[in-house]
Amino acid sequence: MLNTLRKLITEVSAAQNLEEALTIIVKRVKQTMHTDVCSVYLTDPLNEERVLMATDGLLPEAIGKVRLARYEGLVGLVCERAEPINIDNAPEHPRYKYFPETGEEQYSSFLGVPIINHGQTLGTLVVQDRHRRRYAEEEVTLLLTLAAQLSGAIAHAQASGRIQMGQRKRNSGGDKPFRGLAGAPGVAIGVGVVVYAGADLDAVPNRYVTDIDAEVLAFENAVAQVRTEMAQLRGQLQHIPAEDRAIFDAYQLMLESDSLIKQTVQKIRRGNWAPGALRETIHEHARVFAGMDDAYLRERAQDIRDLGLRILSRLQSKETAARTYPQQVILVSEDLSPTMMMEVPSTQLMAIVSARGSGSSHVAILARAMGIPAVMGVEDLPTGDLNDVEIVVDGFQGFLFIRPSPTVLREYKRLRKEESALTADLLTLKDQPAVTLDGYRLPMYANTGLLADIRSSLGHGAEGVGLYRTEIPYMVRDRFPGEQEQAQVYRKILEAFAPKPVYLRTLDIGGDKNLSYFPIQEANPFLGWRGIRVSLDQPEIFIVQIRAMLRSAVGLNNLNILLPMITTVEEVVEAQRLIRRVHHEILEEEKTVIEMPRVGVMIEVPSAVYQIKQIAKRCDFISIGTNDLVQYLLAVDRNNRRVAALYDCLHPAVIQAVIQVVEGAHALNKPVSICGEMASDPAAVILLIAMGLDSLSMNAVNIPRVKWVIRNFSRDHTQRVLDEVLRMDGAEAIRRHLNATLENAGLGGLIRAGK
Ligand code: PEP
Ligand code: MG
């Protein structure tokens, strides 16, 4: 049975569209189970009717015509009960409904199983037979397994409006959006420009060459050409922060890396022509990265392939045709790369859409930095169909409207206008303090991990750096950075903000952040060797980092050290002991005054919430890392799309935990900050004001939005809202209530498109 199932699923996966897939399913299931009929009924989301979508056995004319009300007939009964219905004499059943157009009266036995996706019943998969029989348990489970396998594909096709319920035209009249992941906020309207990777690396064959020197030269010329192009592209990007241009530095590094170039040249010298040698090298490198657990490093496999394709296209043709673009480009690709994006003049690029990738892909990061909306991971994107087509992109919700209807278009034009006005208004808040209507001041700090962010952070009105993620300088190198190297980086950030405070976090690797030169392979990396655990087990690495931090702060005195992933009091004690020891050693070596920095703890693990007083007693300040705290409190992997709906910082348990931390730390007069994403969630900010947080730290671009919330509420008002929220049982109700509070205060533009 397993084999049958596997074969069927392979066949279904190869289908061009859902109609074809359903046709294959009904045909194969009927053959495999030796039944007389197999049919699929799906729910029409417009009216909840169950529509016969495919059949092998009933009359084909009935497809699209047979429609049952939501719980009508045996098909409806399967949906109502959400369980298999297995009966040997269907026509006698009180719920049996006869449709003359199916020719169905001749069938006695009926087995129907529900097609369910994430708790939602999408339809019914049915088999029928002329002779009376009850289906065997094995047959029931086979049908159930198939329905479960199908459900994801159907849900997606339905959500994207690609299932034809006999009433809509394909890919048009777009009131029904295609859904992807929200990659960068904003709305845009423009014309689709579909870009493909310039050449197909996989299709390159091996070829034996005799003039090896000429081949090596051709390869080196192609590399040089790509290098120049990259430098030019980078040069055109002066308007976006340098860290977001860093991808081009990474490309340059790869282009200069001995391994990539030398290995290809070696392969050419062994007799393969340049394109074949290049393909082999790129595959070898990409395979290593693609097999890594760490999401950041897996993305690098794509960078390497992208680079390989560029070199290949230069090898294949001496010139690339200059392309002209429409005035308002919605750039669409199966797998958009930063270089594809950069080839469109930035004034014409309105939004990006990629069938692959997520919010953490480089193109999404670039889009956020450029302030253009992005929708990522639109699985069923009909890319072949989208050139020169009008498209509306909603980056808040991850929606895409293809050939939008006049109503959708009108609405989004209005939203786009309002949004431009809102963005302009918000930037005027840059120099205004973050203070409530009744005078409660809540400083706004920036989260960063890149020096290049300094200008952007200051530009958005950051009053310091609340979280500097030091692992980023570690990740972009191919070995641990030395004391001097680190000190230079830290000094720049401390200097840029002095006398404003800067909170440097000690190395927080593990989980989804790995170093290529220090791989950590574990079955449960988020519950494994992470953050402070690594630092205390490898004190030589920790000590170098602390020395660099202390040295970088000489004469500035704005350094604060933040310890990540603290789970036990002993970890705080040991880390403090090492920091004091290093401080003492440096004082002896330098004979200059180096102040002991303030040392604080990140509260990210539930155990630390319960021990907040014991921890606060042993440090100078507390910073709540809600990204991890939510993941550990709710047992929801922060990177898993399947459980993404459960990941919510407004879960009552999270709210209680934050209150407990604030109260515990304040009882010992220790200030508390939040540096997780909760600090930039406008709905959550209402509660954070009420709870009495001492500062908030977030990505700089969010500072004006959060400031707007703070400046429009009194602390009194937020305390009343918090009291109401504390009486609620679930995140959904809480979010609804807080969103309504934002709307009533005139701040709805923060949570949806429009002003
Ligand atoms: C957090 O967990 O909230 C946090 C700020 O740290 P990171 O996102 O780097 O894990
Ligand atoms: Mg964290």
Tab-separated table of C-alpha atoms in Angstrom, residues 209-216 268:
chain	number	residue	atom	x	y	z
A	209	VAL	CA	38.842	20.772	-24.646
A	210	THR	CA	42.353	20.862	-26.021
A	211	ASP	CA	43.177	24.581	-25.813
A	212	ILE	CA	43.213	24.654	-22.044
A	213	ASP	CA	44.907	28.048	-21.699
A	214	ALA	CA	42.238	29.711	-23.844
A	215	GLU	CA	39.546	28.099	-21.704
A	216	VAL	CA	41.164	29.277	-18.458
A	268	ILE	CA	39.605	23.040	-16.612
